[in-house]
Amino acid sequence: MIRILVTDGMAKSAVKRLEELGFEVVTQFFEPEALAEQVKTFDALVVRSATKVRKPVLDAAAETGRLKLIIRGGVGVDNIDVSYANEKGIEVKNTPNASSASVAELAIGHLFAVARNLAFANVSMRNGAWEKKACTGVEIYGKTLGLIGFGRIGAETAKRAKALGMKVIYTNRSGPKVEAEEYSWVSMDELLAEADFISLHLPAGKDAQPLINQENIAKMKDGVCIINTARGVLVDEEALLEALENGKVAAAGLDVYQEEPVKNLRLCSHPKVSVTPHIGASTAEAQEHIGEEIVEHIVRRFCVQ
């Protein structure tokens, strides 16, 4: 029997479907050392963002050679050493289509939150205050949204921003996209200088260096707002805090952090920051779609030869 290990959870409907197809599904999280032992007895491993699949785990899996497939339920695969897995004969897949709309909607949600000071207004009213003057915000209509990264989530965010009357510019590693002619491709420096709102939509990359750092913040407009629903490592949190304090950055909306669960209390309690606990794909619809894509990958690998 083909055995599937699911370490970070999966939609119940997907588990049920796999079991109906004759697969054995084990849903349990393991710390790295224990995971290295467990993968020796499974044919496929399904993870989200919490489980890191690095060389020690892959070396352990290679000892028995049983593990043939790793699936990341989500868009990026930066928590998996993909090239090393491939060297060991292990295929790596993700579910790029499943959560794009959900993450894009959260990015827009944070955009509204920072434009209208919703986080501060909510907390202050719960504390019995009536801070009407302090909650004066800005309209997003007519403003420029700069998207750094223009994959599926970036494209979905652009559609929603355009519908709200925003001008959308974007930059990416591969250059202008034919299917994105209604938006303007610009260089990174141009985007930093022109955007009123900047939203990140790209993976962390191998070097894992912050993109939003002191140098790049200095190139931005005064009063810019920054949204990050991509990867926490993309933002230098201390540089962001400094910019929030001196007014260079007006506000920030964050769903991801350098360390999760987040321990930077200065950042997540800052009155100019809207925060959520990495819930970009946490919608009922996204979870169902992710489960469906996972099932498709597993069936294609083990049932269709």
Short mmCIF file of C-alpha atoms in Angstrom, two decimals:
data_model
loop_
_atom_site.label_atom_id
_atom_site.label_comp_id
_atom_site.label_asym_id
_atom_site.label_seq_id
_atom_site.Cartn_x
_atom_site.Cartn_y
_atom_site.Cartn_z
CA MET A 1 0.00 0.00 0.00
CA ILE A 2 1.21 3.51 -0.86
CA ARG A 3 1.73 5.52 2.33
CA ILE A 4 1.28 9.30 2.47
CA LEU A 5 2.61 11.40 5.37
CA VAL A 6 0.88 14.78 5.87
CA THR A 7 2.75 16.87 8.42
CA ASP A 8 1.07 20.29 8.35
CA GLY A 9 -2.56 19.37 7.87
CA MET A 10 -4.76 18.96 4.82
CA ALA A 11 -8.45 19.32 3.99
CA LYS A 12 -10.49 16.42 5.34
CA SER A 13 -12.07 15.96 1.93
CA ALA A 14 -8.62 15.35 0.40
CA VAL A 15 -7.70 12.83 3.10
CA LYS A 16 -11.00 11.03 2.54
CA ARG A 17 -10.50 10.97 -1.23
CA LEU A 18 -7.00 9.50 -0.92
CA GLU A 19 -8.23 6.82 1.47
CA GLU A 20 -11.07 5.97 -0.92
CA LEU A 21 -8.45 5.49 -3.62
CA GLY A 22 -6.61 2.97 -1.45
CA PHE A 23 -3.81 5.12 -0.02
CA GLU A 24 -2.82 5.04 3.64
CA VAL A 25 -2.74 8.62 4.98
CA VAL A 26 -0.99 9.57 8.22
CA THR A 27 -1.54 13.15 9.41
CA GLN A 28 1.00 14.11 12.08
CA PHE A 29 3.63 16.80 12.55
CA PHE A 30 7.20 15.71 13.33
CA GLU A 31 10.21 17.75 14.41
CA PRO A 32 13.16 17.49 11.95
CA GLU A 33 14.99 14.64 13.69
CA ALA A 34 11.86 12.53 14.04
CA LEU A 35 10.78 13.40 10.50
CA ALA A 36 14.07 12.03 9.19
CA GLU A 37 13.16 8.65 10.62
CA GLN A 38 9.56 8.74 9.51
CA VAL A 39 10.20 9.52 5.83
CA LYS A 40 12.02 6.22 5.43
CA THR A 41 8.68 4.38 5.53
CA PHE A 42 6.53 6.66 3.36
CA ASP A 43 6.11 7.00 -0.40
CA ALA A 44 4.98 10.64 -0.39
CA LEU A 45 5.34 13.59 1.97
CA VAL A 46 2.87 16.49 2.03
CA VAL A 47 3.92 19.68 3.82
CA ARG A 48 2.89 23.33 4.13
CA SER A 49 5.18 26.05 5.48
CA ALA A 50 5.85 24.75 9.00
CA THR A 51 7.78 21.64 7.93
CA LYS A 52 11.27 22.21 6.54
CA VAL A 53 12.58 19.48 4.25
CA ARG A 54 16.34 19.92 4.26
CA LYS A 55 19.30 17.69 3.44
CA PRO A 56 19.26 15.56 6.64
CA VAL A 57 15.64 14.56 5.99
CA LEU A 58 16.35 13.87 2.33
CA ASP A 59 19.47 11.86 3.14
CA ALA A 60 17.44 9.74 5.54
CA ALA A 61 14.76 9.20 2.90
CA ALA A 62 17.42 8.11 0.42
CA GLU A 63 18.57 5.34 2.75
CA THR A 64 15.50 3.29 1.89
CA GLY A 65 14.71 4.96 -1.43
CA ARG A 66 11.00 4.68 -0.74
CA LEU A 67 10.10 8.38 -0.75
CA LYS A 68 9.32 9.39 -4.32
CA LEU A 69 7.25 12.56 -4.01
CA ILE A 70 7.15 15.71 -1.84
CA ILE A 71 4.25 18.11 -2.23
CA ARG A 72 4.20 21.62 -0.81
CA GLY A 73 0.59 22.67 -0.26
CA GLY A 74 0.98 26.27 -1.39
CA VAL A 75 2.77 28.43 -3.92
CA GLY A 76 6.44 28.54 -2.93
CA VAL A 77 8.81 25.64 -2.28
CA ASP A 78 11.55 27.54 -0.42
CA ASN A 79 11.12 25.33 2.66
CA ILE A 80 12.27 22.34 0.58
CA ASP A 81 15.76 21.73 -0.84
CA VAL A 82 14.33 21.02 -4.28
CA SER A 83 17.52 20.45 -6.26
CA TYR A 84 18.91 18.12 -3.60
CA ALA A 85 15.65 16.19 -3.51
CA ASN A 86 15.81 15.79 -7.27
CA GLU A 87 19.37 14.48 -6.98
CA LYS A 88 18.02 11.82 -4.63
CA GLY A 89 15.35 10.83 -7.15
CA ILE A 90 12.55 12.57 -5.27
CA GLU A 91 10.08 14.67 -7.25
CA VAL A 92 8.88 17.97 -5.74
CA LYS A 93 5.52 19.54 -6.56
CA ASN A 94 3.45 22.42 -5.23
CA THR A 95 -0.10 23.72 -5.65
CA PRO A 96 0.37 27.10 -7.35
CA ASN A 97 -3.21 27.63 -8.47
CA ALA A 98 -5.09 26.82 -5.28
CA SER A 99 -4.57 29.80 -2.99
CA SER A 100 -3.82 32.69 -5.36
CA ALA A 101 -7.19 34.40 -4.95
CA SER A 102 -7.16 34.04 -1.17
CA VAL A 103 -3.68 35.54 -0.74
CA ALA A 104 -4.46 38.34 -3.20
CA GLU A 105 -7.62 39.21 -1.27
CA LEU A 106 -5.67 39.34 1.99
CA ALA A 107 -3.11 41.67 0.40
CA ILE A 108 -5.95 43.97 -0.65
CA GLY A 109 -7.41 43.65 2.85
CA HIS A 110 -4.15 44.86 4.38
CA LEU A 111 -4.02 47.63 1.79
CA PHE A 112 -7.38 48.93 3.01
CA ALA A 113 -6.30 48.46 6.63
CA VAL A 114 -3.18 50.59 6.29
CA ALA A 115 -4.84 53.23 4.11
CA ARG A 116 -7.64 53.78 6.64
CA ASN A 117 -5.83 52.94 9.91
CA LEU A 118 -8.26 50.11 10.59
CA ALA A 119 -5.97 48.19 12.95
CA PHE A 120 -5.27 51.21 15.15
CA ALA A 121 -8.94 52.27 15.12
CA ASN A 122 -10.08 48.79 16.10
CA VAL A 123 -7.64 48.39 18.98
CA SER A 124 -8.09 51.91 20.33
CA MET A 125 -11.89 51.61 20.39
CA ARG A 126 -11.67 48.27 22.19
CA ASN A 127 -9.60 50.13 24.79
CA GLY A 128 -12.36 52.68 25.22
CA ALA A 129 -10.79 55.50 23.19
CA TRP A 130 -12.34 57.64 20.45
CA GLU A 131 -9.32 58.54 18.29
CA LYS A 132 -11.15 60.02 15.31
CA LYS A 133 -8.52 62.58 14.31
CA ALA A 134 -5.68 60.08 14.68
CA CYS A 135 -7.47 57.73 12.27
CA THR A 136 -7.47 60.08 9.29
CA GLY A 137 -6.39 58.02 6.29
CA VAL A 138 -6.02 58.24 2.52
CA GLU A 139 -8.05 57.04 -0.42
CA ILE A 140 -6.56 54.25 -2.50
CA TYR A 141 -8.41 55.40 -5.63
CA GLY A 142 -5.94 56.96 -8.04
CA LYS A 143 -2.92 55.81 -6.06
CA THR A 144 -0.07 53.74 -7.52
CA LEU A 145 0.36 50.15 -6.37
CA GLY A 146 3.78 48.66 -7.02
CA LEU A 147 3.92 44.88 -7.16
CA ILE A 148 7.32 43.27 -6.63
CA GLY A 149 6.88 39.86 -8.23
CA PHE A 150 4.19 39.10 -10.77
CA GLY A 151 3.31 35.43 -10.59
CA ARG A 152 -0.18 34.11 -10.03
CA ILE A 153 -0.76 35.94 -6.75
CA GLY A 154 0.71 39.18 -8.04
CA ALA A 155 -1.54 38.99 -11.11
CA GLU A 156 -4.63 38.35 -8.98
CA THR A 157 -3.72 41.29 -6.74
CA ALA A 158 -3.29 43.52 -9.79
CA LYS A 159 -6.79 42.66 -11.07
CA ARG A 160 -8.36 43.64 -7.77
CA ALA A 161 -6.33 46.82 -7.42
CA LYS A 162 -7.23 47.94 -10.94
CA ALA A 163 -10.92 47.38 -10.19
CA LEU A 164 -10.50 49.72 -7.22
CA GLY A 165 -9.18 52.47 -9.47
CA MET A 166 -5.48 52.10 -8.69
CA LYS A 167 -2.65 52.47 -11.17
CA VAL A 168 -0.67 49.21 -11.13
CA ILE A 169 3.03 48.94 -11.88
CA TYR A 170 5.14 45.85 -11.41
CA THR A 171 8.64 44.49 -11.57
CA ASN A 172 9.95 40.93 -11.71
CA ARG A 173 13.01 38.93 -12.62
CA SER A 174 11.83 37.82 -16.07
CA GLY A 175 10.77 41.19 -17.47
CA PRO A 176 7.47 42.40 -18.97
CA LYS A 177 4.72 39.80 -19.35
CA VAL A 178 2.67 39.65 -22.55
CA GLU A 179 -0.48 38.83 -20.58
CA ALA A 180 -0.01 41.91 -18.37
CA GLU A 181 -0.15 44.64 -21.00
CA GLU A 182 -2.76 46.59 -19.01
CA TYR A 183 -0.17 47.17 -16.29
CA SER A 184 3.21 48.91 -16.55
CA TRP A 185 6.48 47.03 -16.10
CA VAL A 186 9.19 49.15 -14.50
CA SER A 187 12.63 48.61 -13.02
CA MET A 188 12.97 47.96 -9.31
CA ASP A 189 14.32 51.46 -8.65
CA GLU A 190 11.49 53.03 -10.65
CA LEU A 191 8.91 51.06 -8.69
CA LEU A 192 10.43 52.03 -5.36
CA ALA A 193 10.39 55.71 -6.36
CA GLU A 194 6.89 55.81 -7.87
CA ALA A 195 4.66 53.54 -5.78
CA ASP A 196 2.37 54.84 -3.04
CA PHE A 197 1.78 51.25 -1.91
CA ILE A 198 4.25 48.39 -2.38
CA SER A 199 3.14 44.76 -2.16
CA LEU A 200 5.53 41.80 -2.18
CA HIS A 201 4.70 38.70 -4.22
CA LEU A 202 7.86 36.66 -4.71
CA PRO A 203 9.65 33.71 -3.06
CA ALA A 204 12.49 34.17 -0.60
CA GLY A 205 15.25 32.99 -2.91
CA LYS A 206 18.32 30.96 -2.04
CA ASP A 207 20.31 33.77 -0.42
CA ALA A 208 17.32 34.70 1.79
CA GLN A 209 18.34 38.36 2.02
CA PRO A 210 15.76 41.05 2.88
CA LEU A 211 14.53 43.02 -0.12
CA ILE A 212 12.92 45.70 2.02
CA ASN A 213 16.05 46.98 3.74
CA GLN A 214 17.47 50.37 4.64
CA GLU A 215 18.92 50.92 1.18
CA ASN A 216 15.69 50.21 -0.69
CA ILE A 217 13.48 52.00 1.83
CA ALA A 218 15.58 55.12 1.23
CA LYS A 219 14.64 54.95 -2.47
CA MET A 220 10.91 54.92 -1.72
CA LYS A 221 8.45 57.81 -1.62
CA ASP A 222 8.00 59.47 1.74
CA GLY A 223 4.82 58.07 3.31
CA VAL A 224 4.83 54.82 1.35
CA CYS A 225 2.84 51.83 2.66
CA ILE A 226 4.30 48.32 2.48
CA ILE A 227 2.33 45.06 2.27
CA ASN A 228 3.94 41.63 2.71
CA THR A 229 1.91 38.45 2.29
CA ALA A 230 4.80 36.56 0.66
CA ARG A 231 7.77 35.61 2.87
CA GLY A 232 8.89 37.14 6.16
CA VAL A 233 12.56 37.04 5.25
CA LEU A 234 11.91 39.60 2.48
CA VAL A 235 11.57 42.39 5.06
CA ASP A 236 14.28 43.62 7.42
CA GLU A 237 12.01 44.15 10.41
CA GLU A 238 14.37 46.50 12.25
CA ALA A 239 14.79 48.66 9.15
CA LEU A 240 11.01 48.74 8.74
CA LEU A 241 10.50 49.75 12.36
CA GLU A 242 13.02 52.56 12.00
CA ALA A 243 11.24 53.80 8.86
CA LEU A 244 7.86 53.65 10.60
CA GLU A 245 9.25 55.67 13.51
CA ASN A 246 10.78 58.41 11.35
CA GLY A 247 7.77 58.59 9.02
CA LYS A 248 9.50 57.43 5.83
CA VAL A 249 7.04 54.52 5.80
CA ALA A 250 3.51 55.55 6.74
CA ALA A 251 2.24 52.06 7.53
CA ALA A 252 2.73 48.35 6.88
CA GLY A 253 0.46 45.35 6.49
CA LEU A 254 2.14 42.05 7.37
CA ASP A 255 1.02 38.43 7.21
CA VAL A 256 4.51 36.86 7.35
CA TYR A 257 7.52 37.42 9.61
CA GLN A 258 11.21 36.63 9.96
CA GLU A 259 10.34 34.29 12.82
CA GLU A 260 7.02 32.47 13.15
CA PRO A 261 5.16 32.45 15.44
CA VAL A 262 6.16 36.12 15.53
CA LYS A 263 8.22 37.23 18.53
CA ASN A 264 8.92 40.79 17.43
CA LEU A 265 6.37 42.46 19.70
CA ARG A 266 7.57 45.96 18.78
CA LEU A 267 6.53 45.25 15.23
CA CYS A 268 3.23 43.45 15.70
CA SER A 269 2.02 45.92 18.33
CA HIS A 270 3.08 49.03 16.43
CA PRO A 271 0.13 51.41 15.86
CA LYS A 272 1.05 51.84 12.20
CA VAL A 273 1.14 48.11 11.44
CA SER A 274 -1.72 45.81 10.46
CA VAL A 275 -0.85 42.21 11.33
CA THR A 276 -2.28 38.75 10.67
CA PRO A 277 -0.79 35.35 11.65
CA HIS A 278 0.24 33.96 8.21
CA ILE A 279 -3.34 33.38 7.03
CA GLY A 280 -2.92 34.14 3.33
CA ALA A 281 -4.22 30.74 2.26
CA SER A 282 -6.46 30.25 5.29
CA THR A 283 -9.83 30.25 3.59
CA ALA A 284 -12.19 27.33 3.26
CA GLU A 285 -12.02 27.61 -0.52
CA ALA A 286 -8.22 27.68 -0.71
CA GLN A 287 -7.87 24.68 1.59
CA GLU A 288 -10.28 22.67 -0.55
CA HIS A 289 -8.46 23.66 -3.75
CA ILE A 290 -5.06 22.85 -2.23
CA GLY A 291 -6.34 19.43 -1.19
CA GLU A 292 -7.68 18.79 -4.69
CA GLU A 293 -4.33 19.66 -6.29
CA ILE A 294 -2.47 17.47 -3.81
CA VAL A 295 -4.71 14.51 -4.66
CA GLU A 296 -4.11 15.14 -8.37
CA HIS A 297 -0.33 15.07 -7.90
CA ILE A 298 -0.45 11.85 -5.88
CA VAL A 299 -2.80 10.08 -8.29
CA ARG A 300 -0.71 11.15 -11.27
CA ARG A 301 2.49 9.85 -9.65
CA PHE A 302 1.29 6.57 -8.21
CA CYS A 303 -1.78 5.58 -10.20
CA VAL A 304 -0.96 6.73 -13.73
CA GLN A 305 2.17 5.14 -15.12
#
